[in-house]
Amino acid sequence: MVRRLLPSAAVAEEEVAEPVGPPPERYWWLWLLLLLLLVAGGLLAWYFLSRDDDKAVVPNVIGLREQQAQIRIQDRGLEALSRSAQSDRPTGFVFAEKPGAGTQLGKGQTVTIFVSSGRLAVPDVTALPLADAEQKLQAGGFKAEVKRVASSKPKGVVLEQDPAAGVTAVRGTTVTLSVSSGAKPVVVPRVVGQGAAVQALTALGLKPVLQNVPSDQPAGTVVGQKPPAGKEVDKGAEVTVNVSTGTGPPTTTTTTTATTTTATTTGTTTTAAPVRVPRVVGLAQTPALRRLNVLGLRPTVVYVRSSQPANRVVSQSPKSGTSLRPGARVRVNVSTGPNPQPNAAVPNVVGQDQATAAQTLRDAGFKVAVLNRPTADQSKDGLVVEQQPRATSNIPAGSQVTIFIGRFSG
């Protein structure tokens, strides 16, 4: 009661004051440092993330079709460059890429894809036993067809092949193998113009097959034969003999008279009919040259830079359909391919035998194709009478050189 009646001031003087602690410490600088670190981290993250926007990873496109591969590469912001090359993959599929999958490139850079042309190089199986040759061809993706021929070589050995080794062909192409029969060959005699053709052929163990043909020669005269004289065949092989019926139109175009001191003779000169130049553009080199050679035309091979596959004919001169005399020249421009090797000089093999010439060219780094050409000069039988491209020509290493082997026809 007394405290309640006292003045408030007195009461206040009697209250006990609590002790006051020291003022709290100030940590504001720590918070500022943390804020600065957060800002710096954000800036670094933004820099690295924004820099990755200019990069792209090369995708894996091996095994895709060319168009699909190009789309996938372009979706990554890269450019696609296609190149055709030989591969065992089907035509039009990508079998390699450069740079490889997973490589990081700047956007807009180029990725080269290698697209299969579906063509393979024919392996060399000459001089191999038939079984080994067939196995090698099958392993390389080719088929084999056997043709038995007379030869003094051991029985069952491959003498020649067509297409020749090194020629590119599509998978599954049939390669014709000329295989030795092991029998000693018989040389076909010349019976044209003779009257005892049957006896001459029979005496050698050959079978004459007579065929009557219209001709202005006297009836019963042999005017043609197949195989030609000088050809080696198996004993018992057939030889077709064309015998004149004496009813054909005259084939002479010019008549000349030659007088000697003992007699006067009249001779006839025949002029071969002109031939039309076939179209060889788009063919591989060997079939193109064979087509011209069979017609009696003389191909001149010139290698030119082209995006077309290597060894393919890209142009010709004269053009197809032009009439030329037999023996005339036809220029054949052959593609070096998009990535040719450095040039090398072609060695001179004219006058060499087939085996020596082929080995000389292979040693110089070239592929070899062989074609036969009839010759009336028996001394040139079995020898190289021409080569294309010509000796000393500078062509890409690994290119094909075709040699023409003389075959004596009498």
CSV table of C-alpha atoms in Angstrom, one decimal:
chain,number,residue,atom,x,y,z
A,1,MET,CA,0.0,0.0,0.0
A,2,VAL,CA,2.8,2.3,0.9
A,3,ARG,CA,4.5,1.7,-2.6
A,4,ARG,CA,1.3,2.4,-4.3
A,5,LEU,CA,0.9,5.8,-2.5
A,6,LEU,CA,4.5,6.9,-3.3
A,7,PRO,CA,5.2,9.0,-6.4
A,8,SER,CA,6.1,7.2,-9.6
A,9,ALA,CA,9.6,8.7,-9.6
A,10,ALA,CA,10.4,7.1,-6.3
A,11,VAL,CA,9.3,3.8,-7.6
A,12,ALA,CA,11.4,4.2,-10.6
A,13,GLU,CA,14.5,4.9,-8.5
A,14,GLU,CA,14.0,1.6,-6.7
A,15,GLU,CA,13.9,-0.5,-10.0
A,16,VAL,CA,17.1,-2.5,-10.8
A,17,ALA,CA,18.5,-1.8,-14.4
A,18,GLU,CA,19.7,-4.9,-16.4
A,19,PRO,CA,23.3,-4.7,-17.7
A,20,VAL,CA,23.6,-3.8,-21.4
A,21,GLY,CA,25.9,-6.0,-23.7
A,22,PRO,CA,28.4,-4.7,-26.3
A,23,PRO,CA,27.0,-3.8,-29.7
A,24,PRO,CA,26.8,-6.7,-32.3
A,25,GLU,CA,29.7,-7.1,-34.8
A,26,ARG,CA,29.1,-6.0,-38.4
A,27,TYR,CA,29.7,-8.9,-41.1
A,28,TRP,CA,28.5,-7.0,-44.2
A,29,TRP,CA,31.8,-7.3,-46.0
A,30,LEU,CA,31.4,-11.1,-46.1
A,31,TRP,CA,28.0,-10.8,-47.7
A,32,LEU,CA,29.4,-8.5,-50.3
A,33,LEU,CA,32.3,-10.9,-51.1
A,34,LEU,CA,29.8,-13.8,-51.5
A,35,LEU,CA,27.7,-11.6,-53.9
A,36,LEU,CA,30.7,-10.8,-56.0
A,37,LEU,CA,31.7,-14.5,-56.3
A,38,LEU,CA,28.2,-15.4,-57.4
A,39,VAL,CA,28.2,-12.7,-60.1
A,40,ALA,CA,31.7,-13.8,-61.4
A,41,GLY,CA,30.5,-17.5,-61.5
A,42,GLY,CA,27.5,-16.5,-63.5
A,43,LEU,CA,29.5,-14.5,-66.0
A,44,LEU,CA,31.9,-17.5,-66.5
A,45,ALA,CA,29.1,-19.9,-67.0
A,46,TRP,CA,27.5,-17.6,-69.5
A,47,TYR,CA,30.8,-17.3,-71.4
A,48,PHE,CA,31.4,-21.0,-71.8
A,49,LEU,CA,27.8,-21.9,-72.6
A,50,SER,CA,27.6,-19.2,-75.2
A,51,ARG,CA,30.9,-20.2,-76.8
A,52,ASP,CA,29.6,-23.8,-77.3
A,53,ASP,CA,26.9,-22.4,-79.5
A,54,ASP,CA,29.5,-21.9,-82.2
A,55,LYS,CA,30.6,-25.6,-82.0
A,56,ALA,CA,29.2,-28.8,-83.4
A,57,VAL,CA,30.0,-32.5,-83.0
A,58,VAL,CA,30.4,-34.6,-86.1
A,59,PRO,CA,27.7,-37.2,-86.2
A,60,ASN,CA,28.3,-40.9,-87.2
A,61,VAL,CA,26.9,-41.3,-90.7
A,62,ILE,CA,28.8,-44.5,-91.8
A,63,GLY,CA,26.3,-47.0,-93.2
A,64,LEU,CA,23.7,-44.4,-94.2
A,65,ARG,CA,22.7,-43.5,-97.7
A,66,GLU,CA,24.3,-40.4,-99.1
A,67,GLN,CA,21.3,-38.2,-98.8
A,68,GLN,CA,20.5,-39.3,-95.3
A,69,ALA,CA,24.1,-38.6,-94.2
A,70,GLN,CA,24.1,-35.2,-95.8
A,71,ILE,CA,20.9,-34.2,-93.9
A,72,ARG,CA,22.2,-35.5,-90.6
A,73,ILE,CA,25.4,-33.5,-91.0
A,74,GLN,CA,23.6,-30.3,-92.0
A,75,ASP,CA,21.3,-30.6,-89.0
A,76,ARG,CA,24.4,-30.1,-86.9
A,77,GLY,CA,25.2,-26.9,-88.7
A,78,LEU,CA,28.0,-28.4,-90.7
A,79,GLU,CA,28.5,-28.7,-94.5
A,80,ALA,CA,28.7,-32.1,-96.2
A,81,LEU,CA,31.0,-32.9,-99.2
A,82,SER,CA,30.5,-36.2,-101.0
A,83,ARG,CA,33.2,-38.1,-102.8
A,84,SER,CA,32.8,-41.4,-104.7
A,85,ALA,CA,35.2,-44.2,-104.1
A,86,GLN,CA,35.6,-47.9,-104.4
A,87,SER,CA,34.2,-50.0,-101.5
A,88,ASP,CA,32.7,-53.3,-100.8
A,89,ARG,CA,29.5,-51.6,-99.5
A,90,PRO,CA,26.5,-51.3,-101.8
A,91,THR,CA,26.4,-48.4,-104.2
A,92,GLY,CA,25.3,-45.0,-102.7
A,93,PHE,CA,26.2,-45.9,-99.0
A,94,VAL,CA,28.7,-44.0,-96.9
A,95,PHE,CA,31.7,-46.1,-95.9
A,96,ALA,CA,33.9,-43.5,-94.4
A,97,GLU,CA,33.9,-39.9,-93.1
A,98,LYS,CA,36.6,-37.3,-92.4
A,99,PRO,CA,37.0,-36.0,-89.7
A,100,GLY,CA,35.6,-38.9,-87.8
A,101,ALA,CA,32.5,-39.1,-85.7
A,102,GLY,CA,32.7,-37.2,-82.3
A,103,THR,CA,35.1,-34.6,-83.6
A,104,GLN,CA,34.2,-31.0,-82.5
A,105,LEU,CA,34.2,-28.5,-85.4
A,106,GLY,CA,33.1,-24.9,-85.8
A,107,LYS,CA,29.7,-24.5,-87.3
A,108,GLY,CA,29.8,-24.2,-91.1
A,109,GLN,CA,32.9,-26.3,-91.4
A,110,THR,CA,33.0,-29.2,-93.9
A,111,VAL,CA,32.7,-33.0,-93.3
A,112,THR,CA,33.8,-35.2,-96.2
A,113,ILE,CA,31.8,-38.4,-96.7
A,114,PHE,CA,33.0,-41.2,-98.9
A,115,VAL,CA,30.2,-42.8,-100.9
A,116,SER,CA,30.6,-46.3,-102.3
A,117,SER,CA,30.7,-46.5,-106.1
A,118,GLY,CA,29.9,-50.2,-105.9
A,119,ARG,CA,33.0,-50.9,-108.0
A,120,LEU,CA,35.9,-53.1,-107.0
A,121,ALA,CA,39.3,-53.7,-108.5
A,122,VAL,CA,39.5,-57.1,-110.3
A,123,PRO,CA,42.4,-59.1,-108.6
A,124,ASP,CA,45.2,-60.6,-110.6
A,125,VAL,CA,44.7,-64.4,-110.8
A,126,THR,CA,46.9,-65.2,-113.8
A,127,ALA,CA,49.4,-68.0,-113.3
A,128,LEU,CA,47.4,-69.3,-110.4
A,129,PRO,CA,45.9,-72.8,-110.2
A,130,LEU,CA,42.2,-72.7,-111.2
A,131,ALA,CA,40.9,-73.5,-107.6
A,132,ASP,CA,43.0,-70.7,-106.1
A,133,ALA,CA,42.0,-68.3,-108.8
A,134,GLU,CA,38.3,-69.0,-108.3
A,135,GLN,CA,38.7,-68.7,-104.5
A,136,LYS,CA,40.5,-65.3,-104.8
A,137,LEU,CA,37.8,-63.9,-107.2
A,138,GLN,CA,35.0,-65.1,-104.9
A,139,ALA,CA,36.7,-63.5,-101.9
A,140,GLY,CA,36.9,-60.2,-103.9
A,141,GLY,CA,33.2,-60.3,-104.8
A,142,PHE,CA,33.5,-61.6,-108.3
A,143,LYS,CA,32.3,-64.7,-110.2
A,144,ALA,CA,34.5,-67.0,-112.4
A,145,GLU,CA,33.8,-68.5,-115.8
A,146,VAL,CA,36.2,-71.1,-117.1
A,147,LYS,CA,37.3,-71.4,-120.7
A,148,ARG,CA,39.7,-74.2,-121.5
A,149,VAL,CA,42.4,-73.4,-124.1
A,150,ALA,CA,45.3,-75.3,-125.5
A,151,SER,CA,48.6,-74.5,-124.0
A,152,SER,CA,52.0,-76.0,-123.1
A,153,LYS,CA,51.6,-74.6,-119.6
A,154,PRO,CA,50.6,-77.1,-116.8
A,155,LYS,CA,47.0,-78.2,-116.9
A,156,GLY,CA,44.7,-76.1,-114.7
A,157,VAL,CA,46.8,-72.9,-114.7
A,158,VAL,CA,45.1,-69.6,-115.5
A,159,LEU,CA,46.7,-68.1,-118.6
A,160,GLU,CA,44.6,-65.0,-119.1
A,161,GLN,CA,41.6,-63.2,-117.5
A,162,ASP,CA,38.9,-60.8,-118.8
A,163,PRO,CA,38.5,-58.2,-117.4
A,164,ALA,CA,42.2,-57.7,-116.8
A,165,ALA,CA,43.6,-57.3,-113.3
A,166,GLY,CA,43.2,-53.8,-111.9
A,167,VAL,CA,40.1,-53.0,-113.9
A,168,THR,CA,37.2,-51.8,-111.7
A,169,ALA,CA,33.9,-53.6,-112.0
A,170,VAL,CA,30.7,-53.9,-110.0
A,171,ARG,CA,30.4,-56.6,-107.4
A,172,GLY,CA,29.2,-59.9,-108.9
A,173,THR,CA,30.8,-59.3,-112.3
A,174,THR,CA,31.9,-62.5,-114.1
A,175,VAL,CA,35.6,-62.8,-114.8
A,176,THR,CA,36.4,-65.2,-117.7
A,177,LEU,CA,39.4,-67.3,-117.0
A,178,SER,CA,41.4,-68.9,-119.9
A,179,VAL,CA,42.7,-72.1,-118.3
A,180,SER,CA,45.3,-74.4,-119.8
A,181,SER,CA,44.0,-77.7,-120.9
A,182,GLY,CA,47.5,-79.2,-120.5
A,183,ALA,CA,47.4,-80.5,-124.1
A,184,LYS,CA,50.0,-79.4,-126.6
A,185,PRO,CA,48.4,-76.8,-128.8
A,186,VAL,CA,48.1,-77.1,-132.6
A,187,VAL,CA,48.9,-74.1,-134.7
A,188,VAL,CA,46.1,-73.5,-137.3
A,189,PRO,CA,47.6,-73.5,-140.8
A,190,ARG,CA,46.8,-71.0,-143.5
A,191,VAL,CA,44.2,-72.5,-145.9
A,192,VAL,CA,42.8,-69.4,-147.5
A,193,GLY,CA,43.4,-69.6,-151.3
A,194,GLN,CA,44.3,-73.3,-151.1
A,195,GLY,CA,42.3,-76.2,-152.5
A,196,ALA,CA,43.4,-78.9,-150.1
A,197,ALA,CA,42.2,-77.2,-146.9
A,198,VAL,CA,40.4,-80.3,-145.6
A,199,GLN,CA,43.4,-82.5,-146.0
A,200,ALA,CA,45.8,-79.9,-144.4
A,201,LEU,CA,43.5,-79.5,-141.3
A,202,THR,CA,42.8,-83.2,-140.9
A,203,ALA,CA,46.5,-84.0,-141.0
A,204,LEU,CA,47.0,-81.8,-137.9
A,205,GLY,CA,44.1,-83.4,-136.0
A,206,LEU,CA,41.8,-80.5,-136.6
A,207,LYS,CA,38.1,-80.8,-137.7
A,208,PRO,CA,37.3,-78.7,-140.8
A,209,VAL,CA,33.7,-77.3,-140.9
A,210,LEU,CA,32.9,-76.2,-144.5
A,211,GLN,CA,30.6,-73.3,-145.0
A,212,ASN,CA,29.6,-72.1,-148.5
A,213,VAL,CA,29.6,-68.3,-148.9
A,214,PRO,CA,28.9,-66.0,-151.9
A,215,SER,CA,32.1,-64.7,-153.5
A,216,ASP,CA,33.4,-63.7,-156.9
A,217,GLN,CA,36.3,-66.1,-156.4
A,218,PRO,CA,36.1,-69.4,-158.4
A,219,ALA,CA,33.7,-72.0,-156.8
A,220,GLY,CA,35.5,-74.2,-154.3
A,221,THR,CA,38.1,-71.6,-153.4
A,222,VAL,CA,38.7,-71.1,-149.7
A,223,VAL,CA,38.1,-67.4,-149.1
A,224,GLY,CA,38.2,-67.3,-145.3
A,225,GLN,CA,38.9,-69.3,-142.1
A,226,LYS,CA,38.2,-69.1,-138.4
A,227,PRO,CA,40.3,-69.3,-136.2
A,228,PRO,CA,42.9,-67.4,-138.3
A,229,ALA,CA,46.2,-68.9,-139.3
A,230,GLY,CA,48.8,-69.0,-136.5
A,231,LYS,CA,46.2,-69.3,-133.7
A,232,GLU,CA,46.9,-72.0,-131.1
A,233,VAL,CA,44.0,-74.4,-130.5
A,234,ASP,CA,43.4,-77.8,-128.9
A,235,LYS,CA,43.9,-80.9,-131.0
A,236,GLY,CA,40.5,-81.8,-132.4
A,237,ALA,CA,39.2,-78.2,-132.4
A,238,GLU,CA,36.9,-77.1,-135.2
A,239,VAL,CA,38.1,-74.8,-137.9
A,240,THR,CA,35.5,-73.1,-140.0
A,241,VAL,CA,36.4,-72.9,-143.7
A,242,ASN,CA,34.5,-70.5,-145.9
A,243,VAL,CA,34.3,-71.9,-149.4
A,244,SER,CA,33.3,-69.7,-152.4
A,245,THR,CA,30.1,-70.6,-154.3
A,246,GLY,CA,31.4,-68.4,-157.2
A,247,THR,CA,28.1,-66.5,-157.2
A,248,GLY,CA,29.0,-63.4,-155.2
A,249,PRO,CA,29.3,-59.8,-156.4
A,250,PRO,CA,32.8,-58.6,-157.3
A,251,THR,CA,34.6,-57.0,-154.4
A,252,THR,CA,37.3,-55.2,-156.4
A,253,THR,CA,37.4,-51.5,-156.5
A,254,THR,CA,40.7,-50.9,-158.3
A,255,THR,CA,42.5,-53.0,-160.9
A,256,THR,CA,46.1,-52.5,-161.6
A,257,THR,CA,48.3,-54.3,-164.2
A,258,ALA,CA,51.9,-55.1,-163.4
A,259,THR,CA,54.3,-56.2,-166.2
A,260,THR,CA,57.5,-58.1,-165.5
A,261,THR,CA,60.2,-59.4,-167.9
A,262,THR,CA,58.6,-62.9,-168.0
A,263,ALA,CA,54.9,-62.4,-167.6
A,264,THR,CA,52.0,-60.0,-167.4
A,265,THR,CA,49.8,-60.4,-164.3
A,266,THR,CA,46.6,-58.7,-163.3
A,267,GLY,CA,46.0,-58.0,-159.6
A,268,THR,CA,43.1,-56.7,-157.7
A,269,THR,CA,43.2,-54.3,-154.8
A,270,THR,CA,40.3,-54.4,-152.3
A,271,THR,CA,39.3,-51.6,-150.1
A,272,ALA,CA,37.8,-52.4,-146.8
A,273,ALA,CA,34.4,-50.8,-146.2
A,274,PRO,CA,34.2,-47.9,-143.8
A,275,VAL,CA,33.0,-48.5,-140.2
A,276,ARG,CA,30.9,-46.4,-138.0
A,277,VAL,CA,32.5,-45.2,-134.7
A,278,PRO,CA,30.6,-46.8,-131.8
A,279,ARG,CA,29.6,-44.9,-128.7
A,280,VAL,CA,32.1,-45.6,-125.9
A,281,VAL,CA,31.3,-42.7,-123.5
A,282,GLY,CA,30.3,-44.0,-120.1
A,283,LEU,CA,32.1,-47.3,-120.5
A,284,ALA,CA,35.1,-48.5,-118.5
A,285,GLN,CA,38.3,-48.1,-120.5
A,286,THR,CA,38.9,-51.7,-121.3
A,287,PRO,CA,35.5,-52.5,-122.8
A,288,ALA,CA,35.6,-49.2,-124.7
A,289,LEU,CA,39.0,-50.0,-126.3
A,290,ARG,CA,38.0,-53.5,-127.0
A,291,ARG,CA,34.9,-52.3,-128.9
A,292,LEU,CA,37.0,-50.0,-131.1
A,293,ASN,CA,39.8,-52.5,-131.6
A,294,VAL,CA,37.4,-55.2,-132.8
A,295,LEU,CA,36.1,-52.8,-135.5
A,296,GLY,CA,39.7,-52.2,-136.7
A,297,LEU,CA,39.9,-48.7,-135.3
A,298,ARG,CA,42.9,-47.5,-133.3
A,299,PRO,CA,42.1,-45.8,-129.9
A,300,THR,CA,44.3,-43.1,-128.5
A,301,VAL,CA,43.9,-42.8,-124.8
A,302,VAL,CA,44.2,-39.4,-123.0
A,303,TYR,CA,43.7,-39.1,-119.3
A,304,VAL,CA,41.8,-36.0,-118.2
A,305,ARG,CA,40.8,-34.6,-114.8
A,306,SER,CA,37.2,-35.3,-114.1
A,307,SER,CA,34.8,-35.9,-111.1
A,308,GLN,CA,33.7,-39.1,-112.9
A,309,PRO,CA,35.0,-42.4,-111.4
A,310,ALA,CA,38.6,-43.2,-112.4
A,311,ASN,CA,39.1,-45.2,-115.7
A,312,ARG,CA,35.7,-44.2,-117.2
A,313,VAL,CA,35.5,-42.7,-120.7
A,314,VAL,CA,34.1,-39.2,-120.4
A,315,SER,CA,34.3,-38.1,-124.1
A,316,GLN,CA,35.4,-39.3,-127.5
A,317,SER,CA,36.5,-37.8,-130.8
A,318,PRO,CA,35.2,-38.4,-133.5
A,319,LYS,CA,31.7,-38.7,-132.1
A,320,SER,CA,29.7,-42.0,-132.4
A,321,GLY,CA,28.2,-42.6,-135.8
A,322,THR,CA,31.0,-41.1,-137.7
A,323,SER,CA,32.2,-43.2,-140.7
A,324,LEU,CA,36.0,-43.9,-140.7
A,325,ARG,CA,38.2,-46.2,-142.6
A,326,PRO,CA,39.7,-49.2,-140.6
A,327,GLY,CA,42.9,-48.2,-138.9
A,328,ALA,CA,41.7,-44.6,-138.3
A,329,ARG,CA,42.4,-43.1,-134.8
A,330,VAL,CA,39.7,-42.4,-132.3
A,331,ARG,CA,40.6,-40.2,-129.3
A,332,VAL,CA,39.2,-41.6,-126.0
A,333,ASN,CA,39.3,-39.2,-122.9
A,334,VAL,CA,39.5,-41.2,-119.7
A,335,SER,CA,38.8,-39.9,-116.2
A,336,THR,CA,41.6,-39.8,-113.7
A,337,GLY,CA,39.0,-39.7,-110.9
A,338,PRO,CA,38.5,-37.0,-108.4
A,339,ASN,CA,41.7,-37.8,-106.4
A,340,PRO,CA,44.4,-38.9,-108.9
A,341,GLN,CA,47.9,-39.9,-107.7
A,342,PRO,CA,51.0,-38.0,-108.8
A,343,ASN,CA,51.9,-38.4,-112.4
A,344,ALA,CA,54.5,-40.9,-113.6
A,345,ALA,CA,56.1,-41.6,-117.0
A,346,VAL,CA,54.8,-44.6,-119.0
A,347,PRO,CA,57.7,-46.9,-120.0
A,348,ASN,CA,58.1,-48.1,-123.6
A,349,VAL,CA,57.2,-51.8,-123.9
A,350,VAL,CA,56.5,-52.0,-127.6
A,351,GLY,CA,58.3,-55.0,-129.1
A,352,GLN,CA,58.4,-56.9,-125.7
A,353,ASP,CA,56.5,-60.2,-125.2
A,354,GLN,CA,53.3,-60.0,-123.2
A,355,ALA,CA,54.6,-61.3,-119.8
A,356,THR,CA,57.7,-59.0,-119.9
A,357,ALA,CA,55.7,-55.9,-120.9
A,358,ALA,CA,53.1,-56.5,-118.2
A,359,GLN,CA,55.7,-56.9,-115.5
A,360,THR,CA,57.6,-53.8,-116.7
A,361,LEU,CA,54.4,-51.7,-116.5
A,362,ARG,CA,53.4,-53.1,-113.1
A,363,ASP,CA,56.9,-52.4,-111.7
A,364,ALA,CA,56.5,-48.8,-112.9
A,365,GLY,CA,53.3,-48.6,-110.8
A,366,PHE,CA,50.6,-49.0,-113.5
A,367,LYS,CA,47.8,-51.4,-114.0
A,368,VAL,CA,47.8,-53.5,-117.2
A,369,ALA,CA,45.0,-54.5,-119.7
A,370,VAL,CA,45.7,-56.8,-122.6
A,371,LEU,CA,44.0,-56.8,-126.0
A,372,ASN,CA,44.8,-58.8,-129.1
A,373,ARG,CA,45.3,-57.3,-132.6
A,374,PRO,CA,45.7,-59.2,-135.8
A,375,THR,CA,49.0,-58.8,-137.6
A,376,ALA,CA,50.2,-60.0,-141.0
A,377,ASP,CA,53.8,-59.9,-139.8
A,378,GLN,CA,54.6,-63.3,-138.2
A,379,SER,CA,57.7,-61.8,-136.4
A,380,LYS,CA,55.3,-59.7,-134.3
A,381,ASP,CA,53.2,-62.6,-133.2
A,382,GLY,CA,52.9,-62.5,-129.4
A,383,LEU,CA,54.7,-59.2,-129.1
A,384,VAL,CA,53.4,-55.8,-128.1
A,385,VAL,CA,52.6,-53.9,-131.3
A,386,GLU,CA,51.1,-50.8,-129.6
A,387,GLN,CA,50.5,-49.4,-126.1
A,388,GLN,CA,48.0,-46.8,-124.9
A,389,PRO,CA,48.8,-44.3,-123.5
A,390,ARG,CA,52.0,-44.1,-125.5
A,391,ALA,CA,55.4,-44.4,-124.0
A,392,THR,CA,56.7,-41.3,-122.0
A,393,SER,CA,53.2,-40.1,-121.4
A,394,ASN,CA,52.8,-38.6,-117.9
A,395,ILE,CA,49.7,-40.1,-116.3
A,396,PRO,CA,48.6,-40.7,-112.7
A,397,ALA,CA,50.4,-43.6,-111.0
A,398,GLY,CA,48.1,-46.6,-110.7
A,399,SER,CA,46.3,-45.8,-114.0
A,400,GLN,CA,45.7,-48.4,-116.6
A,401,VAL,CA,48.0,-48.9,-119.6
A,402,THR,CA,46.6,-51.1,-122.4
A,403,ILE,CA,49.0,-53.2,-124.5
A,404,PHE,CA,48.0,-54.6,-127.8
A,405,ILE,CA,49.5,-58.1,-128.6
A,406,GLY,CA,50.1,-59.0,-132.2
A,407,ARG,CA,48.3,-62.2,-133.3
A,408,PHE,CA,49.6,-63.5,-136.7
A,409,SER,CA,46.7,-64.1,-139.0
A,410,GLY,CA,48.6,-65.0,-142.2
